[in-house]
PDB file of C-alpha atoms in Angstrom:
ATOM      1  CA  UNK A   1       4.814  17.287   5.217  1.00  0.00           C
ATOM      2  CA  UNK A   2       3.702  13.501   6.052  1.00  0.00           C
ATOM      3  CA  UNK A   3       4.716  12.342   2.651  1.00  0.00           C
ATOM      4  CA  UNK A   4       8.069  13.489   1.232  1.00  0.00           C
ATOM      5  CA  UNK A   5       8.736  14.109  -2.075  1.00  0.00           C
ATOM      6  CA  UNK A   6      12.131  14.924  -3.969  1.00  0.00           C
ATOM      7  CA  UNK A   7      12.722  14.546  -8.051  1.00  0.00           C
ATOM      8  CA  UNK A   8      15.884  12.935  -9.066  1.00  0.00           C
ATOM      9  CA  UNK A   9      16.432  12.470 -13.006  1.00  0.00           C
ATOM     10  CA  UNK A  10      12.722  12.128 -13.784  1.00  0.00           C
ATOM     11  CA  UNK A  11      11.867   9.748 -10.858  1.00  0.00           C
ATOM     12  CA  UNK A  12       9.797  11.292  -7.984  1.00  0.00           C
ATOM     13  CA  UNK A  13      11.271  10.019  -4.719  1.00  0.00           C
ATOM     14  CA  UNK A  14       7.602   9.419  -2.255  1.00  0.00           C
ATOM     15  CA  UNK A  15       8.740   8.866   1.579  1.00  0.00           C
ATOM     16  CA  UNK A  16       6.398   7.949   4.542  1.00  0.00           C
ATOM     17  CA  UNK A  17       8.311  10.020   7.325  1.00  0.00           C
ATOM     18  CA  UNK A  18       7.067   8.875  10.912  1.00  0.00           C
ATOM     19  CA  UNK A  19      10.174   6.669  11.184  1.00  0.00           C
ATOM     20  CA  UNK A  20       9.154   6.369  14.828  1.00  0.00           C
ATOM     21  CA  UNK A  21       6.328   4.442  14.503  1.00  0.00           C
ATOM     22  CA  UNK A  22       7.615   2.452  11.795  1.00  0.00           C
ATOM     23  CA  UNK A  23       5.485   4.821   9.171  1.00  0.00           C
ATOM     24  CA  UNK A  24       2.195   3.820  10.607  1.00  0.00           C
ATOM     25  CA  UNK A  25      -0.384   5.904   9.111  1.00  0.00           C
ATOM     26  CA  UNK A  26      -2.808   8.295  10.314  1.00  0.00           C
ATOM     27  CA  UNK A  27      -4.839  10.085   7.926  1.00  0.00           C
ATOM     28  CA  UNK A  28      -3.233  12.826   7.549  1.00  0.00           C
ATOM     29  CA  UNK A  29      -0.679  10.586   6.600  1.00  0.00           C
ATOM     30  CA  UNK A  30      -2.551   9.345   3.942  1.00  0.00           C
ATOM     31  CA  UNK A  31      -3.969  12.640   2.954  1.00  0.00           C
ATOM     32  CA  UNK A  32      -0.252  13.133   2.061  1.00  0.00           C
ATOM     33  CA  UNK A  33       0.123  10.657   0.093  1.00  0.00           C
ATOM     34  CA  UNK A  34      -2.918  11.281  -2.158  1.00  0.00           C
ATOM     35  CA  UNK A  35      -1.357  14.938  -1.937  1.00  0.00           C
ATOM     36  CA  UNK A  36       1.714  13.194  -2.937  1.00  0.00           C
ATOM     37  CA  UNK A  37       0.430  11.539  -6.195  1.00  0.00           C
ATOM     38  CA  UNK A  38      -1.536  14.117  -6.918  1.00  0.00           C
ATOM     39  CA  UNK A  39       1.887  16.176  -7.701  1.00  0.00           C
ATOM     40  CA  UNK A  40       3.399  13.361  -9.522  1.00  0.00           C
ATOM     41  CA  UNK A  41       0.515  13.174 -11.742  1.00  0.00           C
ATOM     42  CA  UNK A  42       1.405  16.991 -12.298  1.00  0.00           C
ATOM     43  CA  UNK A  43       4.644  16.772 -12.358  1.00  0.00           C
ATOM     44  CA  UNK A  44       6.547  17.887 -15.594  1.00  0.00           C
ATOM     45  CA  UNK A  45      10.423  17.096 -14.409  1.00  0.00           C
ATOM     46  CA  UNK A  46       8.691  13.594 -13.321  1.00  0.00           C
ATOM     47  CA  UNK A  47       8.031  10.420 -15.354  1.00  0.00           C
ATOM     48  CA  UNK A  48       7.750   7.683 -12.863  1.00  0.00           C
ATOM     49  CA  UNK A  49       7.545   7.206  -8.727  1.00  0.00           C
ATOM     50  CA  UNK A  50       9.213   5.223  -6.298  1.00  0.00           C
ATOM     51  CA  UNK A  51       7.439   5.118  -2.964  1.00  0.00           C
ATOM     52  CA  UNK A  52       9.548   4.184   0.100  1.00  0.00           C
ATOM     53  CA  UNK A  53       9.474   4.508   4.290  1.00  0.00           C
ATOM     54  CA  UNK A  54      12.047   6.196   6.272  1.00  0.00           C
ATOM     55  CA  UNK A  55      13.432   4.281   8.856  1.00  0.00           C
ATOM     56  CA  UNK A  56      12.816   0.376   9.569  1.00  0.00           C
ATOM     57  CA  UNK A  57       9.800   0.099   7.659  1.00  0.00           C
ATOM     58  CA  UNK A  58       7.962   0.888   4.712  1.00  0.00           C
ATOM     59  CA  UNK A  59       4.796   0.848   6.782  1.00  0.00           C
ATOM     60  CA  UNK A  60       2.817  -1.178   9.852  1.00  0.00           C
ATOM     61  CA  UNK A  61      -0.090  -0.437   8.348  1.00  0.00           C
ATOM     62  CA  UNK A  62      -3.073   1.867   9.775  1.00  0.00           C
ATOM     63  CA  UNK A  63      -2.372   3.663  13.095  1.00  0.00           C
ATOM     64  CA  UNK A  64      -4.648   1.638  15.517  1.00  0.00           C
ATOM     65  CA  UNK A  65      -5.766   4.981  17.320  1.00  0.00           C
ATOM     66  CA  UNK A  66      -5.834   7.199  14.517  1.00  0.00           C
ATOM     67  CA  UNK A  67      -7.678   5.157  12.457  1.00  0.00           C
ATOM     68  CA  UNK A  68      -9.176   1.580  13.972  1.00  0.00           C
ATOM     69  CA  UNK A  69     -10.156   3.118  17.403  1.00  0.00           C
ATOM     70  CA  UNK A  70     -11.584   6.305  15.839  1.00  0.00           C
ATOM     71  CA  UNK A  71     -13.780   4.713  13.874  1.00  0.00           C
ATOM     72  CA  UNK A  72     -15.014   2.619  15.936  1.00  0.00           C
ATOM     73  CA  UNK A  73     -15.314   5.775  18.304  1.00  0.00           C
ATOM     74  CA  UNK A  74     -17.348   7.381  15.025  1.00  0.00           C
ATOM     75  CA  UNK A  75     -19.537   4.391  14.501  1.00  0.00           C
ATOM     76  CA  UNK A  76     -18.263   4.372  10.797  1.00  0.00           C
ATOM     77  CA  UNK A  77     -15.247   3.737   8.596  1.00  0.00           C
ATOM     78  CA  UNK A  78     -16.194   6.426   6.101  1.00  0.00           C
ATOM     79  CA  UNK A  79     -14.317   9.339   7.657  1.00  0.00           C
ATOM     80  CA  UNK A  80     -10.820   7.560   7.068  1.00  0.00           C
ATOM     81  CA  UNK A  81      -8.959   8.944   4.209  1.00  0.00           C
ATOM     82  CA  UNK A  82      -8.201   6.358   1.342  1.00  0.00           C
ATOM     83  CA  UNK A  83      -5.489   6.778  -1.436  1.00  0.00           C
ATOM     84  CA  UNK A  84      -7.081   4.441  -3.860  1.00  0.00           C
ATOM     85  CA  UNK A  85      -8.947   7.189  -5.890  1.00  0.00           C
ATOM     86  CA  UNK A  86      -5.781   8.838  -6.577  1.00  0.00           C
ATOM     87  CA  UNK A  87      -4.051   5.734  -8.325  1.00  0.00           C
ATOM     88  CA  UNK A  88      -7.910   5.412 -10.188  1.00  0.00           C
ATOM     89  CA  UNK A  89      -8.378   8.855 -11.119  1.00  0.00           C
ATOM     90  CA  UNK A  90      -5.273  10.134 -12.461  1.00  0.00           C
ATOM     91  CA  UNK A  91      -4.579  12.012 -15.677  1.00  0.00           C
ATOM     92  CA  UNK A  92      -1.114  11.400 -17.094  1.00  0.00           C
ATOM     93  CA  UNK A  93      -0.852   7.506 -15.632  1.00  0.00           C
ATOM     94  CA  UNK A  94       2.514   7.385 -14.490  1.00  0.00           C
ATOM     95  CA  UNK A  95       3.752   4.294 -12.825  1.00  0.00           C
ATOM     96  CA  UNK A  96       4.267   4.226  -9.220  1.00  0.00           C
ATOM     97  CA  UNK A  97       6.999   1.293  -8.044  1.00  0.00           C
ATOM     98  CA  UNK A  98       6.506   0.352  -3.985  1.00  0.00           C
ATOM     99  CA  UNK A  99       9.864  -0.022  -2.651  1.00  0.00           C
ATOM    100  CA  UNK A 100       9.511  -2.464   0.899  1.00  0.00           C
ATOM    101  CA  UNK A 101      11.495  -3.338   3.937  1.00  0.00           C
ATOM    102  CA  UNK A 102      10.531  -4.024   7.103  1.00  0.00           C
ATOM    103  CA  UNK A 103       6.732  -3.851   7.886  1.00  0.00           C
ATOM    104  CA  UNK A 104       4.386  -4.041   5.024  1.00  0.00           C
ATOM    105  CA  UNK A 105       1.000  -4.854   6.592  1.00  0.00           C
ATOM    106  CA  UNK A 106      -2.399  -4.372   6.570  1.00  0.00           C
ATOM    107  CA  UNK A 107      -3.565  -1.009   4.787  1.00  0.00           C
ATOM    108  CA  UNK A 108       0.269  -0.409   3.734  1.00  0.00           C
ATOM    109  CA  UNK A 109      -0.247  -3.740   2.163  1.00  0.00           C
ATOM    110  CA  UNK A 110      -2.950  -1.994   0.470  1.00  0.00           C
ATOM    111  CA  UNK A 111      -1.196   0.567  -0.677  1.00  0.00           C
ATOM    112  CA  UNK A 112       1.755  -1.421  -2.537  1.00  0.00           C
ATOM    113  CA  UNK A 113      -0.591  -3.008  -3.931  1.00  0.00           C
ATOM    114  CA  UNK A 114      -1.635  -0.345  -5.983  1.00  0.00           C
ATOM    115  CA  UNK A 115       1.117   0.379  -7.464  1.00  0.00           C
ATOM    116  CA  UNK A 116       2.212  -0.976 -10.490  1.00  0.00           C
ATOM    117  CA  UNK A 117       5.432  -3.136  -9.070  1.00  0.00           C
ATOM    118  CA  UNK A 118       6.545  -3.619  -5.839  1.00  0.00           C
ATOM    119  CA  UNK A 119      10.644  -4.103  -5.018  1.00  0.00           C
ATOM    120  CA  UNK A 120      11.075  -5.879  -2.086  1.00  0.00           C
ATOM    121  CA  UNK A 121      13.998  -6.266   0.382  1.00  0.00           C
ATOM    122  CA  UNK A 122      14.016  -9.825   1.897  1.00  0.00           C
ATOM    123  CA  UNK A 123      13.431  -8.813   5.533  1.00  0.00           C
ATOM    124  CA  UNK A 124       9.879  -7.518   4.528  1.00  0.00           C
ATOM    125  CA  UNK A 125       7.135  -8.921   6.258  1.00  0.00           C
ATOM    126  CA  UNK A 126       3.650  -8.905   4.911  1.00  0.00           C
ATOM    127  CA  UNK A 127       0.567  -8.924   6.832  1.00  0.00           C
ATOM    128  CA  UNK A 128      -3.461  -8.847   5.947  1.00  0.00           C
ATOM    129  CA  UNK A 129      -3.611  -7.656   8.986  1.00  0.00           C
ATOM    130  CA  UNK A 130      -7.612  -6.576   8.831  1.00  0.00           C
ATOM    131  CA  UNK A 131      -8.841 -10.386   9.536  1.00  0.00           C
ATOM    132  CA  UNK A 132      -7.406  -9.665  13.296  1.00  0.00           C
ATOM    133  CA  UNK A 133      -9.932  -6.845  13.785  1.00  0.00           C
ATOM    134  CA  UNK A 134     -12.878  -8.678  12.151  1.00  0.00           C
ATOM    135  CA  UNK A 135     -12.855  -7.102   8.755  1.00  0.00           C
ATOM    136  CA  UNK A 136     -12.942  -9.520   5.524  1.00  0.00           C
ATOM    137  CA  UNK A 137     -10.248  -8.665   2.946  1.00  0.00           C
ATOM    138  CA  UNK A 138     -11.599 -11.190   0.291  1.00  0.00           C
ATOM    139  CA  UNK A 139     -10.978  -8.033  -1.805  1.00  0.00           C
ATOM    140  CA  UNK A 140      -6.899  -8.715  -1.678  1.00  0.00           C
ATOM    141  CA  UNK A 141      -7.061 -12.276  -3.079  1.00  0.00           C
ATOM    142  CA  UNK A 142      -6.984 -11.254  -7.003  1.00  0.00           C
ATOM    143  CA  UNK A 143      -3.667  -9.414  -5.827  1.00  0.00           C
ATOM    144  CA  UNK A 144      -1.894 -11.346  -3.639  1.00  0.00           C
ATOM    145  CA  UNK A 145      -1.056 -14.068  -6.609  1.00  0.00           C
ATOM    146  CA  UNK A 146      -1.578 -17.383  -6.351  1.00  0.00           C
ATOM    147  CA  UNK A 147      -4.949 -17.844  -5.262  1.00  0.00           C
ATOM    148  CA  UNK A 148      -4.282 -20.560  -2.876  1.00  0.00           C
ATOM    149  CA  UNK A 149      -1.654 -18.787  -1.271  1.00  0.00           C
ATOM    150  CA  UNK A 150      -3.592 -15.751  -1.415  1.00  0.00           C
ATOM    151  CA  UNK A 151      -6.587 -17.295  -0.160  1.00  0.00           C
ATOM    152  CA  UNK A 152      -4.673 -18.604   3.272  1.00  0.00           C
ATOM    153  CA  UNK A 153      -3.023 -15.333   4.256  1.00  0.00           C
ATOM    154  CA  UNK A 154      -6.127 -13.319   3.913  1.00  0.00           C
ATOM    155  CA  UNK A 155      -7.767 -15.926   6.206  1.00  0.00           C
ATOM    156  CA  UNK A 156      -5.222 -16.461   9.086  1.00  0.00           C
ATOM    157  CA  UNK A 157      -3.682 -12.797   9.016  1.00  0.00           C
ATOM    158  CA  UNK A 158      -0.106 -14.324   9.307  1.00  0.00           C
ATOM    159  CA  UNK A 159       2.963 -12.995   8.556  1.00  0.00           C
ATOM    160  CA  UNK A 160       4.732 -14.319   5.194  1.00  0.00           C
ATOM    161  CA  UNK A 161       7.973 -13.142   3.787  1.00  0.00           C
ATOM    162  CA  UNK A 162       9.485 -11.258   0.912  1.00  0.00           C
ATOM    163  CA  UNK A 163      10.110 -14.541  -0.575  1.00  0.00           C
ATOM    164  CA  UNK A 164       6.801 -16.509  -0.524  1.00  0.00           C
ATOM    165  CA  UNK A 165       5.551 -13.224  -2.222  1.00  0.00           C
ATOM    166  CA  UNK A 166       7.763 -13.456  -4.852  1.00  0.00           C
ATOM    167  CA  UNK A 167       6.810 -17.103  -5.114  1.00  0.00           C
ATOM    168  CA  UNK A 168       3.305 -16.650  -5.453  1.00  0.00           C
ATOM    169  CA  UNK A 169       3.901 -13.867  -8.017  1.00  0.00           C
ATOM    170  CA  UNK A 170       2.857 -10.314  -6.795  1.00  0.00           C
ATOM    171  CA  UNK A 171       6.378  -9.068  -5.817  1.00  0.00           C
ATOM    172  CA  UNK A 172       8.359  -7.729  -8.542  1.00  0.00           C
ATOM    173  CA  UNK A 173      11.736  -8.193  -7.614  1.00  0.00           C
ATOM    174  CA  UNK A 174      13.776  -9.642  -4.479  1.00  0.00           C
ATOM    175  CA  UNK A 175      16.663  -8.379  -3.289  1.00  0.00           C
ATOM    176  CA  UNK A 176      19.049  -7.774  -0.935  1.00  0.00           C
ATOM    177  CA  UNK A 177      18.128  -6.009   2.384  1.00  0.00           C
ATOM    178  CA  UNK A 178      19.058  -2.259   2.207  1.00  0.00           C
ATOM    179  CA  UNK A 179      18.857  -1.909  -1.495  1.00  0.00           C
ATOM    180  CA  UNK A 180      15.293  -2.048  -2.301  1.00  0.00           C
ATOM    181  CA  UNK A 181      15.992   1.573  -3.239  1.00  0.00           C
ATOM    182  CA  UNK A 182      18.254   1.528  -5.312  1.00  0.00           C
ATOM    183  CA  UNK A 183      17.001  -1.349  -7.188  1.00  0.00           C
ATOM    184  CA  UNK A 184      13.556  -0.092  -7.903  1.00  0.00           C
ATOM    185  CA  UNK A 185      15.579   3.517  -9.291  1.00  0.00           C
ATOM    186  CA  UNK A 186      17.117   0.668 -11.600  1.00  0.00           C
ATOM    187  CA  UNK A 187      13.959  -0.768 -12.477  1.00  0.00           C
ATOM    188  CA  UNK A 188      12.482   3.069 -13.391  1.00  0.00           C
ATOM    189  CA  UNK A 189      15.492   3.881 -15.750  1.00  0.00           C
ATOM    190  CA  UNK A 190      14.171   0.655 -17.820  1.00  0.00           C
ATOM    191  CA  UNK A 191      10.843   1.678 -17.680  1.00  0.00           C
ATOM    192  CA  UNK A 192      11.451   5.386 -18.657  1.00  0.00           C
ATOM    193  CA  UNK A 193      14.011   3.819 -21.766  1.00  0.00           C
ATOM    194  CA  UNK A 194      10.425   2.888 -23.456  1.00  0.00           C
ATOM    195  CA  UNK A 195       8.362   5.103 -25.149  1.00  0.00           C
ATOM    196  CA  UNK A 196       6.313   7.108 -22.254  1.00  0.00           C
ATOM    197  CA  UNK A 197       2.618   6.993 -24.214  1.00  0.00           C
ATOM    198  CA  UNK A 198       2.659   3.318 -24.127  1.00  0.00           C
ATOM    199  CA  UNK A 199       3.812   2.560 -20.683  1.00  0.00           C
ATOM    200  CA  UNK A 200       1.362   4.939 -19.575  1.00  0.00           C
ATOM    201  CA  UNK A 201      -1.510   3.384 -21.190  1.00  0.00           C
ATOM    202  CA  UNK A 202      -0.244   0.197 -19.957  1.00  0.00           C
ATOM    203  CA  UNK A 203      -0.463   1.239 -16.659  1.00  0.00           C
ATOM    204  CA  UNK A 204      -4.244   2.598 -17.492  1.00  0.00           C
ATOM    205  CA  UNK A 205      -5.246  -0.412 -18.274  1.00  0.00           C
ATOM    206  CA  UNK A 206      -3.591  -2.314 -15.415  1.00  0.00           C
ATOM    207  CA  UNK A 207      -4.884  -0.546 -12.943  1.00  0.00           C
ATOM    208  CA  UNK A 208      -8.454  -0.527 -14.061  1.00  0.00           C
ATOM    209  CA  UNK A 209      -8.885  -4.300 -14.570  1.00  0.00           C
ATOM    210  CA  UNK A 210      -7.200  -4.569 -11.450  1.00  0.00           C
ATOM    211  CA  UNK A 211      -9.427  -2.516  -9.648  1.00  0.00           C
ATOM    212  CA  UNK A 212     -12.424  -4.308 -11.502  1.00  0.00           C
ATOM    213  CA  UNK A 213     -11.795  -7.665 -10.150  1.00  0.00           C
ATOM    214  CA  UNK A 214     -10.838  -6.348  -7.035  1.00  0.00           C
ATOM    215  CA  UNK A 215     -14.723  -4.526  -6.559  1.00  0.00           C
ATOM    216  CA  UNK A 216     -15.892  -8.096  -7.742  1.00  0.00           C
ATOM    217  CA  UNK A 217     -14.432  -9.373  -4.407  1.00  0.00           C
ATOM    218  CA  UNK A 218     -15.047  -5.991  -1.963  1.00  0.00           C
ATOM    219  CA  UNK A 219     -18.587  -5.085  -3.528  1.00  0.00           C
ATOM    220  CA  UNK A 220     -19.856  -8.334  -2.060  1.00  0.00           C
ATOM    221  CA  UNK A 221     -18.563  -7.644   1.234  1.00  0.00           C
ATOM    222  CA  UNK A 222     -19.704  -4.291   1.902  1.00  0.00           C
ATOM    223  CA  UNK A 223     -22.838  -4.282   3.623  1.00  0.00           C
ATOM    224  CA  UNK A 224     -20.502  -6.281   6.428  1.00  0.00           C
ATOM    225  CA  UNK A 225     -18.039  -3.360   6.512  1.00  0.00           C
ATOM    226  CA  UNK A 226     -20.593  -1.080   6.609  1.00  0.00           C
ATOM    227  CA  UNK A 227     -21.728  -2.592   9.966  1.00  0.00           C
ATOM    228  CA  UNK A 228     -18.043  -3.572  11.190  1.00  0.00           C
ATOM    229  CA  UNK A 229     -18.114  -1.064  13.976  1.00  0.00           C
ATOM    230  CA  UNK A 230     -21.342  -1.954  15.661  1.00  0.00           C
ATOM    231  CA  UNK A 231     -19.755  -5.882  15.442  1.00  0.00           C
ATOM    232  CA  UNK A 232     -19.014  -6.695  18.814  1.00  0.00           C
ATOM    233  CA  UNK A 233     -16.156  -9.219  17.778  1.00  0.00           C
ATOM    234  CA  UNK A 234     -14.497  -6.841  15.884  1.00  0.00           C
ATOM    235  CA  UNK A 235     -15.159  -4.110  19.166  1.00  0.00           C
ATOM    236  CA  UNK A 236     -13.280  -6.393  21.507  1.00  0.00           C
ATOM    237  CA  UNK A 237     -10.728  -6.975  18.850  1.00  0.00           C
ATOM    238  CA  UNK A 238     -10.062  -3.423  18.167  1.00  0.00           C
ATOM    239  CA  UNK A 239      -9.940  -3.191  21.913  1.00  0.00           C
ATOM    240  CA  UNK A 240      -7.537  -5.518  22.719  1.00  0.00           C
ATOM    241  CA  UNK A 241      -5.188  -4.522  19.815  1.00  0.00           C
ATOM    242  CA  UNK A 242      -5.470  -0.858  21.069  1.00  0.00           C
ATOM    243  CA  UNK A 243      -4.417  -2.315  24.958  1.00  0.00           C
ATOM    244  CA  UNK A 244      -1.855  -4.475  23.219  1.00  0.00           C
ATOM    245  CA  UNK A 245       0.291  -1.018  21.802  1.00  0.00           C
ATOM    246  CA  UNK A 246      -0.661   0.858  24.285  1.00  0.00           C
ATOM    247  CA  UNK A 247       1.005  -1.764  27.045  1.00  0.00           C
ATOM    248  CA  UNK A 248       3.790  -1.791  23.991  1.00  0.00           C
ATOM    249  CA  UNK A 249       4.447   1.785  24.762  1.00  0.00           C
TER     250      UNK A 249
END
């Protein structure tokens, strides 16, 4: 399994497990994930998740071959597996609390995004990193906080810290490197003292606004992405990413 999952005390413990490649994910990775939430949707012995990486990272993002070079190999992005349906389409609502360190970039970005808080260890380092490979991510302003500051990350693609996203408002909590665990398992035993109908239809609610003003942003941009992989800028910058790894290697 690409996605672990263990239930301690009514949380529902979600691991990326390709430690060696700090968690970057393939689809099947990502398949395992929505596999992944799909079971804590089910879950009876589970109120609330906690998703984590293994290893240095919680994720770099999209594996370039996996993912960037095949699609660009496919002419198309729409054979990549996405996870956002199964934070949209759930039944039961639970909350899902990202838990970072290390690497949080591009679509792993994406993905703590999504969930409902995000506990982050000060050696994170966020990245939008899709501006580097000629894709728009206008769609990630309305979550990134403060719309200036949101607004100049999705534009350069830099890296920006734990702290500045604390700052600006879309990280949760900050603490300590090598306890973003353990604090967002703190977090969850607050959250599960409340009454479980109401923080579940708070979450509903969240997450649908927030996914309506994020289409606001994406819908505009998606004839573009549509024709990203016949854009010859974003061909030579998939390229040279891909020969950047692979010289990594």
């Amino acid at each position: 399994m690409t996605v672990g999952y263990e239930v301690t005390d009514g949380i529902a413990y979600l691991s990326f497990n390709r430690p060696d490649k700090h968690n970057a994910l393939r689809d099947e990775d990502v398949l395992g994930l929505i596999s992944a939430l799909e079971r804590l949707d089910q879950d009876d012995d589970a109120q609330i998740g906690i998703l984590f990486g293994q290893g240095r990272s919680f994720s770099s993002g999209g594996d370039v071959k996996d993912r960037l070079q095949r699609s660009m190999e496919e002419g198309s992005t729409g054979g990549r597996a996405h996870e956002r349906e199964a934070f949209l389409n759930t039944v039961n609502w639970k909350p899902v609390i990202a838990a970072t360190h290390g690497y949080c970039l591009g679509h792993a970005l994406g993905t703590a995004l999504f969930c409902d808080a995000i506990v982050a260890a000060r050696n994170t380092l966020f990245q939008v990193v899709e501006i580097k490979i000629g894709l728009p991510m206008a769609s990630f302003v309305p979550r990134l906080g403060k719309a200036a500051f949101a607004n100049e990350v999705c534009l350069t693609g830099r890296m920006f810290t734990a702290a500045e996203g604390l700052d600006a408002g879309f990280v949760t909590r900050l603490v300590e490197d090598g306890e973003h665990v353990r604090e967002a398992t703190a977090l969850a035993r607050l959250i599960l003292d409340n009454p479980q109908p109401a923080v579940r239809e708070h979450v509903r609610v969240r997450r649908l606004v927030a996914a309506q003003d994020v289409s606001r942003f994406g819908d505009l941009s998606a004839t573009f992405v549509d024709n990203w992989t016949s854009n010859t800028a974003a061909q030579a910058a998939v390229a040279a990413r891909t020969a950047g790894l692979a010289a990594k290697s």
